[in-house]
Coordinates of C-alpha atoms and ligand atoms in Angstrom, one line a residue:
M1 CA -22.2 34.4 -1.8
V2 CA -19.1 32.4 -0.9
L3 CA -16.0 34.5 -0.9
P4 CA -13.2 32.6 -2.6
R5 CA -10.2 31.7 -0.5
P6 CA -7.0 33.4 -1.5
V7 CA -5.6 31.8 -4.6
Q8 CA -2.4 30.0 -3.5
S9 CA 0.2 28.7 -5.7
A10 CA -0.2 25.0 -5.7
G11 CA 3.5 24.3 -6.1
A12 CA 4.6 22.0 -8.9
L13 CA 1.2 21.1 -10.2
T14 CA 0.9 20.5 -13.9
S15 CA -2.4 21.1 -15.6
I16 CA -4.6 18.4 -17.1
S17 CA -5.3 18.8 -20.8
F18 CA -8.8 17.9 -22.0
C19 CA -9.3 17.2 -25.6
Y20 CA -12.2 16.0 -27.7
T21 CA -10.8 13.5 -30.2
N22 CA -11.5 10.5 -32.3
E23 CA -8.2 8.8 -31.8
L24 CA -8.2 5.2 -30.8
I25 CA -7.0 4.4 -27.3
D26 CA -7.5 0.8 -26.2
D27 CA -5.1 0.1 -23.4
L28 CA -4.3 3.1 -21.3
N29 CA -1.2 1.4 -19.9
S30 CA 0.4 1.7 -23.3
N31 CA -0.5 5.3 -23.6
D32 CA 1.8 7.4 -21.4
G33 CA 0.3 10.5 -20.0
V34 CA -3.4 9.4 -20.4
L35 CA -5.3 9.9 -17.1
A36 CA -8.7 9.0 -18.3
V37 CA -10.8 8.4 -21.4
I38 CA -14.4 9.4 -21.3
N39 CA -16.6 7.7 -23.8
F40 CA -20.1 8.7 -24.9
G41 CA -22.8 6.4 -26.0
D42 CA -25.5 4.1 -24.6
D43 CA -23.2 2.2 -22.1
C44 CA -22.8 3.5 -18.6
Y45 CA -20.1 1.8 -16.6
I46 CA -16.4 1.9 -15.9
D47 CA -14.3 -0.5 -17.9
S48 CA -11.0 -2.2 -17.6
P49 CA -8.3 -1.3 -18.4
P50 CA -8.5 1.4 -15.8
G51 CA -9.6 4.8 -17.0
H52 CA -12.2 3.9 -19.6
I53 CA -15.3 5.7 -18.4
H54 CA -18.6 5.2 -20.3
C55 CA -21.2 7.9 -19.5
G56 CA -24.4 6.5 -21.0
V57 CA -25.2 9.8 -22.8
P58 CA -25.1 9.5 -26.6
L59 CA -23.4 12.1 -28.8
L60 CA -25.4 14.2 -31.2
G61 CA -23.7 15.1 -34.5
S62 CA -20.3 13.6 -34.2
P63 CA -20.6 9.9 -33.4
S64 CA -17.0 8.9 -32.6
I65 CA -15.6 11.7 -30.4
K66 CA -14.4 10.9 -26.9
E67 CA -12.7 13.0 -24.3
V68 CA -9.1 12.3 -23.3
W69 CA -7.4 13.7 -20.2
R70 CA -3.7 13.9 -20.3
T71 CA -0.8 15.1 -18.1
D72 CA 3.0 15.3 -18.4
L73 CA 3.9 13.6 -15.2
P74 CA 4.3 9.8 -14.7
I75 CA 0.9 8.1 -14.0
R76 CA 0.1 5.2 -11.6
R77 CA -3.2 3.4 -12.2
G78 CA -5.3 0.8 -10.5
S79 CA -8.7 -0.6 -9.9
D80 CA -10.5 -2.3 -7.1
G81 CA -13.9 -3.9 -8.0
L82 CA -16.1 -1.1 -9.2
L83 CA -13.6 1.7 -8.5
F84 CA -10.7 2.8 -10.7
W85 CA -8.1 5.5 -10.3
S86 CA -5.2 7.1 -12.0
E87 CA -2.9 9.5 -10.3
T88 CA 0.3 11.6 -10.5
D89 CA 2.0 13.0 -7.5
E90 CA -0.3 15.9 -7.7
V91 CA -3.7 14.9 -9.0
L92 CA -6.0 12.0 -8.6
V93 CA -8.7 10.9 -10.9
A94 CA -11.2 8.4 -9.5
G95 CA -14.3 6.8 -11.0
L96 CA -16.9 4.4 -9.6
S97 CA -19.7 2.4 -11.2
I98 CA -22.8 2.7 -9.1
D99 CA -24.1 -0.7 -7.9
E100 CA -27.8 -0.4 -7.5
A101 CA -28.8 -4.0 -7.4
Q102 CA -27.6 -4.5 -3.8
Y103 CA -29.8 -1.7 -2.2
P104 CA -33.5 -1.5 -1.6
E105 CA -33.4 2.2 -2.2
F106 CA -31.5 4.2 -4.8
K107 CA -30.5 6.8 -2.3
M108 CA -28.7 4.1 -0.3
A109 CA -26.7 3.1 -3.4
I110 CA -25.7 6.7 -3.8
T111 CA -24.7 7.3 -0.2
T112 CA -22.6 4.1 -0.3
A113 CA -21.0 5.0 -3.6
Y114 CA -20.1 8.5 -2.5
Q115 CA -18.8 7.3 0.8
R116 CA -16.6 4.8 -1.0
I117 CA -15.1 7.3 -3.5
L118 CA -14.7 10.0 -0.8
Q119 CA -13.0 7.6 1.6
F120 CA -10.7 6.5 -1.3
I121 CA -9.6 10.0 -2.2
A122 CA -9.1 10.9 1.5
D123 CA -6.9 7.8 1.9
K124 CA -4.9 8.9 -1.1
G125 CA -4.3 12.3 0.5
C126 CA -6.3 14.1 -2.2
P127 CA -9.6 15.0 -0.4
H128 CA -10.2 18.2 -2.3
I129 CA -12.6 17.7 -5.2
I130 CA -12.1 20.1 -8.2
R131 CA -14.9 18.6 -10.3
V132 CA -17.3 15.7 -10.1
W133 CA -19.4 14.2 -13.0
N134 CA -22.5 12.2 -12.2
Y135 CA -24.3 10.2 -14.9
I136 CA -27.4 8.2 -13.8
G137 CA -29.9 6.0 -15.6
G138 CA -33.5 7.2 -15.3
I139 CA -32.7 10.4 -13.3
N140 CA -36.2 11.8 -13.7
R141 CA -37.9 8.5 -12.9
G142 CA -40.2 8.4 -9.8
S143 CA -42.5 11.2 -8.6
S144 CA -42.1 13.9 -5.9
E145 CA -39.6 13.0 -3.2
S146 CA -38.9 9.6 -4.6
E147 CA -37.7 11.0 -8.0
R148 CA -34.3 9.5 -8.6
Y149 CA -32.5 12.9 -8.9
K150 CA -33.9 13.9 -5.4
Q151 CA -32.8 10.6 -4.0
F152 CA -29.4 11.1 -5.6
C153 CA -29.2 14.5 -3.9
Y154 CA -30.2 13.0 -0.6
G155 CA -27.6 10.2 -0.8
R156 CA -24.8 12.5 -2.0
Y157 CA -25.5 15.0 0.8
Q158 CA -25.5 12.3 3.5
A159 CA -22.1 11.1 2.3
M160 CA -20.5 14.5 1.7
V161 CA -21.6 16.0 5.0
G162 CA -21.1 12.7 6.9
M163 CA -17.5 12.7 5.6
G164 CA -16.9 16.2 6.9
Y165 CA -17.3 18.4 3.8
A166 CA -18.6 21.9 4.6
R167 CA -21.0 23.5 2.1
E168 CA -18.3 25.9 0.9
Q169 CA -16.2 22.8 0.0
F170 CA -18.8 21.3 -2.3
P171 CA -17.2 21.2 -5.8
S172 CA -18.3 22.0 -9.3
A173 CA -20.4 19.2 -10.7
C174 CA -23.0 18.0 -13.2
A175 CA -25.7 15.4 -12.8
L176 CA -27.3 14.1 -16.0
G177 CA -29.5 11.2 -16.8
H178 CA -29.9 8.8 -19.6
A179 CA -32.4 6.2 -20.9
G180 CA -30.3 3.2 -20.1
R181 CA -29.3 1.4 -16.9
G182 CA -26.3 1.9 -14.7
G183 CA -24.5 5.0 -13.3
V184 CA -21.1 6.4 -12.9
I185 CA -19.4 9.0 -10.7
Y186 CA -16.0 10.3 -11.6
L187 CA -13.9 13.1 -10.3
I188 CA -10.7 15.1 -10.2
A189 CA -9.2 15.5 -6.7
T190 CA -6.1 17.3 -5.4
K191 CA -4.1 17.7 -2.2
N192 CA -4.8 21.4 -2.0
P193 CA -8.3 23.0 -2.3
G194 CA -9.5 24.7 -5.4
V195 CA -11.5 27.9 -5.2
N196 CA -15.2 27.6 -5.4
F197 CA -17.5 30.3 -6.9
E198 CA -21.2 30.9 -6.8
N199 CA -23.3 32.8 -9.4
P200 CA -25.0 35.9 -7.9
R201 CA -27.9 35.5 -10.3
Q202 CA -28.6 32.0 -9.0
M203 CA -29.3 30.8 -5.5
S204 CA -26.5 28.6 -4.3
A205 CA -27.7 25.1 -5.0
Y206 CA -27.0 24.0 -1.4
H207 CA -29.5 26.7 -0.3
Y208 CA -32.3 25.6 -2.6
P209 CA -35.7 25.3 -0.8
S210 CA -36.9 21.8 0.1
A211 CA -39.5 21.9 -2.7
Y212 CA -36.6 20.7 -4.9
G213 CA -35.9 17.7 -2.6
P214 CA -35.4 16.9 1.0
R215 CA -31.7 17.5 0.7
S216 CA -30.3 20.2 -1.5
P217 CA -27.8 19.6 -4.3
S218 CA -24.2 19.6 -3.0
F219 CA -22.3 21.6 -5.6
A220 CA -20.7 24.9 -6.4
R221 CA -21.3 26.8 -9.6
A222 CA -17.6 26.7 -10.6
T223 CA -14.2 25.6 -9.2
L224 CA -10.9 27.1 -10.1
A225 CA -7.9 24.8 -10.1
E226 CA -4.5 26.5 -9.9
W227 CA -1.8 24.4 -11.6
K228 CA 1.8 25.4 -12.1
S229 CA 1.4 26.2 -15.7
Q230 CA -2.1 27.7 -15.7
R231 CA -5.4 28.1 -14.1
Q232 CA -8.5 26.1 -15.1
L233 CA -12.0 27.0 -14.2
F234 CA -14.5 24.1 -14.2
L235 CA -18.0 25.2 -14.8
S236 CA -20.9 23.2 -13.3
G237 CA -23.9 22.3 -15.4
T238 CA -25.7 25.6 -16.0
A239 CA -29.3 25.8 -17.0
S240 CA -32.3 28.1 -17.3
I241 CA -32.6 28.9 -13.6
L242 CA -32.9 32.3 -12.0
G243 CA -32.7 32.4 -8.2
H244 CA -33.9 28.8 -7.6
K245 CA -36.7 28.8 -10.2
S246 CA -36.7 27.1 -13.6
M247 CA -37.6 29.6 -16.2
Y248 CA -39.3 29.3 -19.7
F249 CA -41.0 25.9 -19.5
N250 CA -41.3 24.3 -23.0
N251 CA -39.3 27.0 -24.6
I252 CA -35.9 25.8 -25.8
D253 CA -34.9 29.1 -27.3
A254 CA -35.5 31.1 -24.2
Q255 CA -33.9 28.4 -22.0
F256 CA -30.8 28.4 -24.2
E257 CA -30.6 32.3 -24.0
L258 CA -30.9 32.3 -20.2
T259 CA -28.4 29.5 -19.9
C260 CA -25.9 31.6 -21.9
Q261 CA -26.6 34.7 -19.8
N262 CA -26.0 32.7 -16.6
I263 CA -22.6 31.4 -17.9
D264 CA -21.6 34.9 -19.1
F265 CA -22.6 36.4 -15.7
L266 CA -20.7 33.7 -13.8
L267 CA -17.5 34.3 -15.9
K268 CA -17.8 38.0 -15.3
H269 CA -18.3 37.5 -11.6
V270 CA -15.3 35.1 -11.4
A271 CA -13.1 37.6 -13.3
E272 CA -14.1 40.4 -10.8
Q273 CA -13.4 38.2 -7.8
L274 CA -10.0 37.3 -9.2
G275 CA -9.2 40.9 -10.2
E276 CA -8.8 39.8 -13.8
S277 CA -9.3 42.7 -16.2
R278 CA -9.6 40.5 -19.3
K279 CA -12.9 39.0 -20.4
L280 CA -13.0 35.3 -19.6
E281 CA -14.2 33.1 -22.4
M282 CA -15.2 29.4 -22.4
S283 CA -12.5 27.1 -23.8
A284 CA -14.6 23.9 -24.3
L285 CA -18.2 23.0 -23.8
K286 CA -20.6 20.1 -23.3
V287 CA -24.1 20.9 -24.4
Y288 CA -26.8 18.5 -23.1
L289 CA -30.1 18.4 -24.9
R290 CA -33.2 16.6 -23.6
D291 CA -34.5 16.0 -27.2
K292 CA -32.4 15.4 -30.3
A293 CA -34.9 17.6 -32.2
Y294 CA -33.2 20.6 -30.6
F295 CA -29.8 19.8 -32.1
D296 CA -29.9 21.7 -35.4
L297 CA -31.1 24.9 -33.8
I298 CA -28.9 24.8 -30.7
E299 CA -25.8 23.8 -32.7
K300 CA -26.1 27.1 -34.6
R301 CA -26.9 29.1 -31.5
V302 CA -23.9 27.7 -29.6
Y303 CA -21.4 28.6 -32.3
N304 CA -23.0 32.0 -32.6
H305 CA -22.7 32.7 -28.9
F306 CA -19.4 31.1 -28.0
G307 CA -17.6 31.5 -31.3
D308 CA -17.0 29.1 -34.3
E309 CA -13.7 27.8 -33.0
I310 CA -14.9 26.4 -29.6
P311 CA -14.7 22.6 -29.1
V312 CA -18.2 21.4 -28.3
M313 CA -19.7 18.1 -27.5
F314 CA -23.5 17.9 -28.0
L315 CA -25.0 15.1 -25.9
L316 CA -28.5 13.7 -25.5
A317 CA -29.3 13.6 -21.8
D318 CA -32.0 14.0 -19.3
I319 CA -31.5 17.1 -17.2
C320 CA -32.2 16.8 -13.5
R321 CA -35.3 18.9 -13.4
K322 CA -37.9 17.6 -15.7
E323 CA -38.8 21.0 -17.1
L324 CA -35.2 21.8 -18.2
L325 CA -34.5 21.2 -21.8
V326 CA -30.8 22.2 -22.1
E327 CA -27.8 22.4 -19.8
I328 CA -24.3 23.5 -20.6
D329 CA -21.0 23.0 -18.8
G330 CA -17.4 23.3 -19.7
L331 CA -13.9 24.5 -19.0
C332 CA -12.4 28.0 -19.1
M333 CA -8.6 28.3 -19.3
L334 CA -7.3 31.4 -17.5
Ligands
LIG401 C1 -29.1 23.6 -11.3 O1 -28.5 24.6 -11.5 C2 -29.2 22.7 -12.5 O2 -26.9 18.1 -8.7 O3 -24.8 18.0 -9.2 C3 -26.4 21.5 -12.3 C4 -25.2 21.1 -11.9 C5 -27.5 20.9 -11.8 C6 -25.0 20.1 -11.0 C7 -25.9 18.5 -9.4 C8 -27.4 19.9 -10.8 C9 -26.1 19.5 -10.4 O4 -29.6 23.3 -10.2 C10 -28.9 21.3 -12.2

């Protein structure tokens, strides 16, 4: 278990608001306060004007929803080839389309992409990653060590460790796949570090045995960002895993139940570590389902477990281990 660093006040940081919305935002430059727009559907790339991210994972249920990130402070934006960014004085959002065609092996494309985005955030003075999202075409394609998720983990690890990140600095993350082509990586980075948490019921992903791939996944179970106005806990993708083992093969019901238990346990653990007496509750969710046939059942279960009011996006995605049928991540406002 990694003990959190002391929670420091991050000065004048203003939080980011995350909303699921169907409003139309074409040109970010004419929308003050918009840091990024995350679109869901078959496309997977980063578009101009800067900030339009397309994840490649289709929505289930509500076809026109997107995710918009906003902040109160003035925003500067730019792009450079496959990379885009938007920033305030306090927070940096960066995204990169993965360029596979140039590389003989997928892992090399990933190492290069991660090196580029990590070098970029370092140069910007925001080397501390709060959260990173990874969406990759064909994540389960290939067998044993050449499965693309394992190659992804290899490439990411090489870049993270090569750029000087210690395991305890690995941020919260998710890594999902889709049926199309292309891949994107996008992240939130800051000048001061967030606080990372592990889940005592799950082995730290960076300690997973090599059966899961020659390099273990480089992520924390959750990262706390301390802004001026509030604290936000970013949950990593959470699935039906106990210790390091996938549980309940071919059983969506049981996988969903264990996933919820893992989230509840993590929230309880974080509250204990922070000395919070109140019960932490999720504020927004993304629910990734491997098969759209699960949607009707899981939709009901999600609202039952997390409450009718919670904003949820249901998405069709491949989860990084073939046997996993559901994964949930999200945000908890403290
Ligand atoms: C797991 O717990 C499930 O490789 O970035 C969840 C969150 C998972 C992030 C990643 C993988 C990642 O191992 C998979």
